[in-house]
PDB file of C-alpha atoms in Angstrom:
ATOM      1  CA  UNK A   1      13.042  -3.615 -73.389  1.00 51.00           C
ATOM      2  CA  UNK A   2      13.197   0.181 -72.299  1.00 55.00           C
ATOM      3  CA  UNK A   3      13.499   0.832 -68.237  1.00 53.00           C
ATOM      4  CA  UNK A   4      12.041   4.193 -66.874  1.00 53.00           C
ATOM      5  CA  UNK A   5      14.054   6.236 -65.641  1.00 52.00           C
ATOM      6  CA  UNK A   6      13.055   6.279 -62.446  1.00 51.00           C
ATOM      7  CA  UNK A   7      13.297   2.940 -62.122  1.00 49.00           C
ATOM      8  CA  UNK A   8      16.833   2.966 -63.655  1.00 48.00           C
ATOM      9  CA  UNK A   9      18.103   5.711 -61.019  1.00 48.00           C
ATOM     10  CA  UNK A  10      16.776   3.206 -58.428  1.00 46.00           C
ATOM     11  CA  UNK A  11      18.684   0.551 -59.477  1.00 48.00           C
ATOM     12  CA  UNK A  12      21.571   2.058 -59.646  1.00 46.00           C
ATOM     13  CA  UNK A  13      21.820   3.901 -56.352  1.00 47.00           C
ATOM     14  CA  UNK A  14      21.048  -0.214 -54.998  1.00 46.00           C
ATOM     15  CA  UNK A  15      23.881  -1.730 -56.885  1.00 47.00           C
ATOM     16  CA  UNK A  16      25.949   1.540 -55.925  1.00 47.00           C
ATOM     17  CA  UNK A  17      25.256   0.960 -52.305  1.00 48.00           C
ATOM     18  CA  UNK A  18      25.905  -2.946 -52.467  1.00 48.00           C
ATOM     19  CA  UNK A  19      28.949  -1.805 -54.033  1.00 46.00           C
ATOM     20  CA  UNK A  20      29.697   0.406 -51.154  1.00 49.00           C
ATOM     21  CA  UNK A  21      29.343  -2.580 -48.557  1.00 49.00           C
ATOM     22  CA  UNK A  22      31.075  -5.045 -50.735  1.00 48.00           C
ATOM     23  CA  UNK A  23      33.837  -3.818 -52.860  1.00 50.00           C
ATOM     24  CA  UNK A  24      33.717  -6.447 -55.399  1.00 49.00           C
ATOM     25  CA  UNK A  25      33.130  -9.515 -53.312  1.00 51.00           C
ATOM     26  CA  UNK A  26      31.522 -10.979 -50.570  1.00 54.00           C
ATOM     27  CA  UNK A  27      33.632 -10.287 -47.113  1.00 55.00           C
ATOM     28  CA  UNK A  28      36.883  -8.820 -46.433  1.00 57.00           C
ATOM     29  CA  UNK A  29      39.709 -10.306 -47.281  1.00 60.00           C
ATOM     30  CA  UNK A  30      40.943 -13.313 -44.229  1.00 58.00           C
ATOM     31  CA  UNK A  31      44.675 -12.635 -43.152  1.00 64.00           C
ATOM     32  CA  UNK A  32      46.712 -15.801 -43.607  1.00 63.00           C
ATOM     33  CA  UNK A  33      47.286 -17.193 -39.817  1.00 65.00           C
ATOM     34  CA  UNK A  34      49.820 -20.109 -38.983  1.00 66.00           C
ATOM     35  CA  UNK A  35      48.369 -22.985 -39.016  1.00 69.00           C
ATOM     36  CA  UNK A  36      49.279 -25.829 -36.481  1.00 67.00           C
ATOM     37  CA  UNK A  37      49.389 -29.310 -37.138  1.00 74.00           C
ATOM     38  CA  UNK A  38      48.729 -30.401 -33.461  1.00 72.00           C
ATOM     39  CA  UNK A  39      48.171 -29.019 -29.800  1.00 71.00           C
ATOM     40  CA  UNK A  40      51.146 -26.580 -28.509  1.00 68.00           C
ATOM     41  CA  UNK A  41      53.875 -28.181 -26.926  1.00 72.00           C
ATOM     42  CA  UNK A  42      53.705 -28.075 -23.162  1.00 67.00           C
ATOM     43  CA  UNK A  43      56.311 -25.950 -21.526  1.00 67.00           C
ATOM     44  CA  UNK A  44      58.810 -28.338 -19.352  1.00 71.00           C
ATOM     45  CA  UNK A  45      58.294 -26.550 -15.886  1.00 70.00           C
ATOM     46  CA  UNK A  46      54.557 -26.109 -16.337  1.00 63.00           C
ATOM     47  CA  UNK A  47      52.934 -28.979 -14.069  1.00 65.00           C
ATOM     48  CA  UNK A  48      49.581 -29.451 -13.252  1.00 58.00           C
ATOM     49  CA  UNK A  49      49.515 -28.163  -9.678  1.00 59.00           C
ATOM     50  CA  UNK A  50      50.629 -24.652 -11.057  1.00 59.00           C
ATOM     51  CA  UNK A  51      47.296 -24.239 -12.806  1.00 58.00           C
ATOM     52  CA  UNK A  52      44.766 -25.901 -10.596  1.00 60.00           C
ATOM     53  CA  UNK A  53      43.882 -23.930  -7.019  1.00 54.00           C
ATOM     54  CA  UNK A  54      42.148 -26.060  -4.600  1.00 58.00           C
ATOM     55  CA  UNK A  55      40.291 -24.324  -2.076  1.00 55.00           C
ATOM     56  CA  UNK A  56      39.409 -25.539   1.078  1.00 60.00           C
ATOM     57  CA  UNK A  57      35.915 -25.224   1.609  1.00 54.00           C
ATOM     58  CA  UNK A  58      35.161 -24.838   5.458  1.00 54.00           C
ATOM     59  CA  UNK A  59      35.906 -21.050   5.822  1.00 55.00           C
ATOM     60  CA  UNK A  60      32.988 -20.579   2.996  1.00 49.00           C
ATOM     61  CA  UNK A  61      30.647 -22.877   4.867  1.00 52.00           C
ATOM     62  CA  UNK A  62      28.343 -21.493   7.765  1.00 47.00           C
ATOM     63  CA  UNK A  63      26.782 -24.671   9.617  1.00 48.00           C
ATOM     64  CA  UNK A  64      23.783 -23.752  11.786  1.00 43.00           C
ATOM     65  CA  UNK A  65      22.110 -25.864  14.470  1.00 47.00           C
ATOM     66  CA  UNK A  66      18.873 -25.655  14.339  1.00 40.00           C
ATOM     67  CA  UNK A  67      17.806 -25.896  18.068  1.00 38.00           C
ATOM     68  CA  UNK A  68      19.851 -22.782  18.537  1.00 40.00           C
ATOM     69  CA  UNK A  69      17.479 -20.513  15.972  1.00 36.00           C
ATOM     70  CA  UNK A  70      14.326 -22.079  17.317  1.00 34.00           C
ATOM     71  CA  UNK A  71      12.461 -21.153  20.345  1.00 35.00           C
ATOM     72  CA  UNK A  72       9.341 -23.531  20.200  1.00 33.00           C
ATOM     73  CA  UNK A  73       6.787 -24.455  16.946  1.00 32.00           C
ATOM     74  CA  UNK A  74       3.876 -25.326  19.031  1.00 38.00           C
ATOM     75  CA  UNK A  75       2.592 -28.340  19.694  1.00 47.00           C
ATOM     76  CA  UNK A  76      -0.338 -29.015  17.171  1.00 46.00           C
ATOM     77  CA  UNK A  77      -2.638 -30.332  19.839  1.00 49.00           C
ATOM     78  CA  UNK A  78      -3.428 -28.838  23.415  1.00 50.00           C
ATOM     79  CA  UNK A  79      -5.641 -31.676  25.676  1.00 52.00           C
ATOM     80  CA  UNK A  80      -7.234 -30.372  28.614  1.00 51.00           C
ATOM     81  CA  UNK A  81      -8.140 -34.073  30.269  1.00 51.00           C
ATOM     82  CA  UNK A  82     -11.154 -32.149  32.706  1.00 51.00           C
ATOM     83  CA  UNK A  83     -13.226 -31.315  29.629  1.00 71.00           C
ATOM     84  CA  UNK A  84     -12.292 -33.928  27.065  1.00 90.00           C
ATOM     85  CA  UNK A  85     -10.926 -31.594  24.868  1.00 93.00           C
ATOM     86  CA  UNK A  86      -8.542 -32.169  21.673  1.00 93.00           C
ATOM     87  CA  UNK A  87      -7.880 -28.709  20.098  1.00 93.00           C
ATOM     88  CA  UNK A  88      -5.986 -28.882  17.033  1.00 94.00           C
ATOM     89  CA  UNK A  89      -4.136 -25.851  15.423  1.00 93.00           C
ATOM     90  CA  UNK A  90      -5.052 -25.182  11.975  1.00 93.00           C
ATOM     91  CA  UNK A  91      -1.737 -23.320  11.304  1.00 92.00           C
ATOM     92  CA  UNK A  92      -0.752 -26.728  10.987  1.00 90.00           C
ATOM     93  CA  UNK A  93      -3.394 -28.577   9.547  1.00 91.00           C
ATOM     94  CA  UNK A  94      -4.245 -26.488   6.684  1.00 94.00           C
ATOM     95  CA  UNK A  95      -2.568 -24.180   4.143  1.00 93.00           C
ATOM     96  CA  UNK A  96      -3.914 -20.432   4.794  1.00 94.00           C
ATOM     97  CA  UNK A  97      -7.732 -20.534   3.404  1.00 95.00           C
ATOM     98  CA  UNK A  98      -7.653 -24.002   2.663  1.00 96.00           C
ATOM     99  CA  UNK A  99     -10.011 -26.836   4.069  1.00 96.00           C
ATOM    100  CA  UNK A 100      -7.825 -29.670   2.437  1.00 94.00           C
ATOM    101  CA  UNK A 101      -5.599 -32.054   5.360  1.00 91.00           C
ATOM    102  CA  UNK A 102      -2.471 -33.426   3.609  1.00 88.00           C
ATOM    103  CA  UNK A 103      -2.370 -37.254   3.267  1.00 84.00           C
ATOM    104  CA  UNK A 104      -0.381 -37.997   6.533  1.00 84.00           C
ATOM    105  CA  UNK A 105      -3.189 -36.234   8.486  1.00 86.00           C
ATOM    106  CA  UNK A 106      -5.269 -39.526   9.062  1.00 84.00           C
ATOM    107  CA  UNK A 107      -2.679 -41.562  11.172  1.00 87.00           C
ATOM    108  CA  UNK A 108      -1.964 -38.732  13.270  1.00 88.00           C
ATOM    109  CA  UNK A 109      -5.332 -37.815  14.075  1.00 89.00           C
ATOM    110  CA  UNK A 110      -6.203 -41.592  14.719  1.00 88.00           C
ATOM    111  CA  UNK A 111      -3.144 -41.563  17.789  1.00 90.00           C
ATOM    112  CA  UNK A 112      -4.764 -38.609  19.154  1.00 90.00           C
ATOM    113  CA  UNK A 113      -8.615 -39.769  19.071  1.00 91.00           C
ATOM    114  CA  UNK A 114      -7.357 -43.374  20.677  1.00 90.00           C
ATOM    115  CA  UNK A 115      -7.852 -42.650  23.782  1.00 89.00           C
ATOM    116  CA  UNK A 116     -11.492 -41.510  22.964  1.00 93.00           C
ATOM    117  CA  UNK A 117     -14.295 -44.362  24.432  1.00 94.00           C
ATOM    118  CA  UNK A 118     -15.852 -46.495  22.059  1.00 94.00           C
ATOM    119  CA  UNK A 119     -19.138 -45.338  20.943  1.00 95.00           C
ATOM    120  CA  UNK A 120     -18.272 -42.157  22.260  1.00 95.00           C
ATOM    121  CA  UNK A 121     -20.633 -38.595  20.987  1.00 95.00           C
ATOM    122  CA  UNK A 122     -18.088 -36.320  20.031  1.00 96.00           C
ATOM    123  CA  UNK A 123     -18.324 -32.505  18.676  1.00 97.00           C
ATOM    124  CA  UNK A 124     -15.911 -31.520  16.115  1.00 97.00           C
ATOM    125  CA  UNK A 125     -15.966 -27.702  15.873  1.00 98.00           C
ATOM    126  CA  UNK A 126     -14.388 -25.025  13.870  1.00 97.00           C
ATOM    127  CA  UNK A 127     -12.921 -21.806  14.702  1.00 98.00           C
ATOM    128  CA  UNK A 128     -11.155 -18.758  12.938  1.00 98.00           C
ATOM    129  CA  UNK A 129      -9.358 -15.695  13.630  1.00 97.00           C
ATOM    130  CA  UNK A 130     -11.382 -12.649  12.926  1.00 97.00           C
ATOM    131  CA  UNK A 131      -9.471 -11.545  10.259  1.00 96.00           C
ATOM    132  CA  UNK A 132     -11.155 -11.785   6.543  1.00 96.00           C
ATOM    133  CA  UNK A 133     -10.067 -14.387   4.452  1.00 96.00           C
ATOM    134  CA  UNK A 134     -10.210 -11.871   1.428  1.00 95.00           C
ATOM    135  CA  UNK A 135     -11.423 -14.978  -0.499  1.00 96.00           C
ATOM    136  CA  UNK A 136     -15.254 -15.917  -2.112  1.00 96.00           C
ATOM    137  CA  UNK A 137     -15.986 -17.213   0.900  1.00 97.00           C
ATOM    138  CA  UNK A 138     -15.706 -15.942   4.665  1.00 97.00           C
ATOM    139  CA  UNK A 139     -14.647 -17.020   7.684  1.00 97.00           C
ATOM    140  CA  UNK A 140     -17.956 -18.900   8.602  1.00 98.00           C
ATOM    141  CA  UNK A 141     -17.643 -21.215   5.790  1.00 98.00           C
ATOM    142  CA  UNK A 142     -13.906 -21.730   6.348  1.00 98.00           C
ATOM    143  CA  UNK A 143     -14.537 -22.752   9.916  1.00 98.00           C
ATOM    144  CA  UNK A 144     -17.348 -25.420   8.640  1.00 98.00           C
ATOM    145  CA  UNK A 145     -15.226 -26.608   6.021  1.00 98.00           C
ATOM    146  CA  UNK A 146     -12.062 -27.512   7.768  1.00 97.00           C
ATOM    147  CA  UNK A 147     -13.913 -29.203  10.988  1.00 98.00           C
ATOM    148  CA  UNK A 148     -15.592 -30.757   8.291  1.00 97.00           C
ATOM    149  CA  UNK A 149     -12.298 -32.351   6.989  1.00 96.00           C
ATOM    150  CA  UNK A 150     -11.123 -33.663  10.228  1.00 96.00           C
ATOM    151  CA  UNK A 151     -15.056 -35.126  11.331  1.00 97.00           C
ATOM    152  CA  UNK A 152     -14.386 -37.145   7.391  1.00 95.00           C
ATOM    153  CA  UNK A 153     -10.531 -38.445   8.999  1.00 94.00           C
ATOM    154  CA  UNK A 154     -12.334 -39.065  12.073  1.00 95.00           C
ATOM    155  CA  UNK A 155     -15.150 -41.125  10.869  1.00 95.00           C
ATOM    156  CA  UNK A 156     -12.876 -43.421   8.603  1.00 93.00           C
ATOM    157  CA  UNK A 157     -10.219 -44.142  11.743  1.00 92.00           C
ATOM    158  CA  UNK A 158     -12.935 -44.505  14.019  1.00 94.00           C
ATOM    159  CA  UNK A 159     -15.953 -45.447  12.738  1.00 95.00           C
ATOM    160  CA  UNK A 160     -18.037 -46.277  16.024  1.00 96.00           C
ATOM    161  CA  UNK A 161     -17.762 -42.719  16.931  1.00 96.00           C
ATOM    162  CA  UNK A 162     -21.119 -40.915  16.292  1.00 96.00           C
ATOM    163  CA  UNK A 163     -19.706 -36.930  15.486  1.00 97.00           C
ATOM    164  CA  UNK A 164     -21.674 -33.460  15.531  1.00 97.00           C
ATOM    165  CA  UNK A 165     -19.550 -31.148  13.293  1.00 98.00           C
ATOM    166  CA  UNK A 166     -20.000 -27.128  12.934  1.00 98.00           C
ATOM    167  CA  UNK A 167     -17.953 -24.075  12.574  1.00 98.00           C
ATOM    168  CA  UNK A 168     -18.317 -21.317  14.901  1.00 98.00           C
ATOM    169  CA  UNK A 169     -16.085 -18.599  12.456  1.00 97.00           C
ATOM    170  CA  UNK A 170     -14.799 -15.787  14.585  1.00 97.00           C
ATOM    171  CA  UNK A 171     -17.784 -16.025  16.827  1.00 97.00           C
ATOM    172  CA  UNK A 172     -15.717 -18.255  19.858  1.00 96.00           C
ATOM    173  CA  UNK A 173     -12.268 -16.614  19.937  1.00 96.00           C
ATOM    174  CA  UNK A 174      -9.773 -18.813  22.475  1.00 95.00           C
ATOM    175  CA  UNK A 175      -8.309 -15.722  23.871  1.00 96.00           C
ATOM    176  CA  UNK A 176      -8.591 -11.930  23.014  1.00 96.00           C
ATOM    177  CA  UNK A 177      -6.815 -11.043  20.011  1.00 96.00           C
ATOM    178  CA  UNK A 178      -4.176  -8.170  19.716  1.00 96.00           C
ATOM    179  CA  UNK A 179      -2.873  -6.709  17.214  1.00 94.00           C
ATOM    180  CA  UNK A 180       0.535  -6.642  18.081  1.00 95.00           C
ATOM    181  CA  UNK A 181       0.514 -10.210  19.213  1.00 96.00           C
ATOM    182  CA  UNK A 182       0.508 -12.099  16.743  1.00 95.00           C
ATOM    183  CA  UNK A 183       0.242 -15.591  18.837  1.00 95.00           C
ATOM    184  CA  UNK A 184      -3.223 -14.515  19.659  1.00 96.00           C
ATOM    185  CA  UNK A 185      -4.496 -14.827  16.329  1.00 96.00           C
ATOM    186  CA  UNK A 186      -3.127 -18.406  15.364  1.00 95.00           C
ATOM    187  CA  UNK A 187      -4.279 -19.295  19.228  1.00 96.00           C
ATOM    188  CA  UNK A 188      -8.277 -19.114  17.724  1.00 97.00           C
ATOM    189  CA  UNK A 189      -7.380 -20.640  14.565  1.00 97.00           C
ATOM    190  CA  UNK A 190      -8.195 -24.077  15.434  1.00 97.00           C
ATOM    191  CA  UNK A 191     -10.577 -27.422  15.222  1.00 97.00           C
ATOM    192  CA  UNK A 192     -11.965 -28.485  18.565  1.00 96.00           C
ATOM    193  CA  UNK A 193     -12.583 -32.204  19.218  1.00 95.00           C
ATOM    194  CA  UNK A 194     -15.092 -32.749  22.516  1.00 95.00           C
ATOM    195  CA  UNK A 195     -16.109 -36.058  23.409  1.00 93.00           C
ATOM    196  CA  UNK A 196     -18.220 -37.020  26.872  1.00 84.00           C
ATOM    197  CA  UNK A 197     -16.789 -40.508  28.624  1.00 76.00           C
TER     198      UNK A 197
END
């Protein structure tokens, strides 16, 4: 069989390159090294304490007492005995732009409404600050949904109550909002429970 000239030249170049990389065998010769039958002998004067350094952790640990850094976390409720008003901070009840209550909310709300008279009429009203939600829903819908979430729990805990549920969005702020004071915005994010004696 006759190999075309171009193919023959390519094969020679390929074989020559392979020979340059692997001159006559695969891999370079391995130098002989001393083989050990077991672990090296331990020097007689070496002790474990010489190889292990124990550090005292105390200089590297900083302990903080929470009460030294927390001035006030805020009370989740504000009660006005004269108006029979319970105001719930939605910052504590809900995640931002959410109306899902945690599982533990039922017990806490039950305690708050325990003193509401039997079969009383109760208004549950949601409020927000004036900052746009940035979501598909606006502040009005957010306030309505939060009020409904609180009312759902109340109806389970106190089925005797007659509930009227609404949302006001940012139309009835509790305080005037000041851009340099975030607390004013937080005060307006609330769900109010108003009941009659």
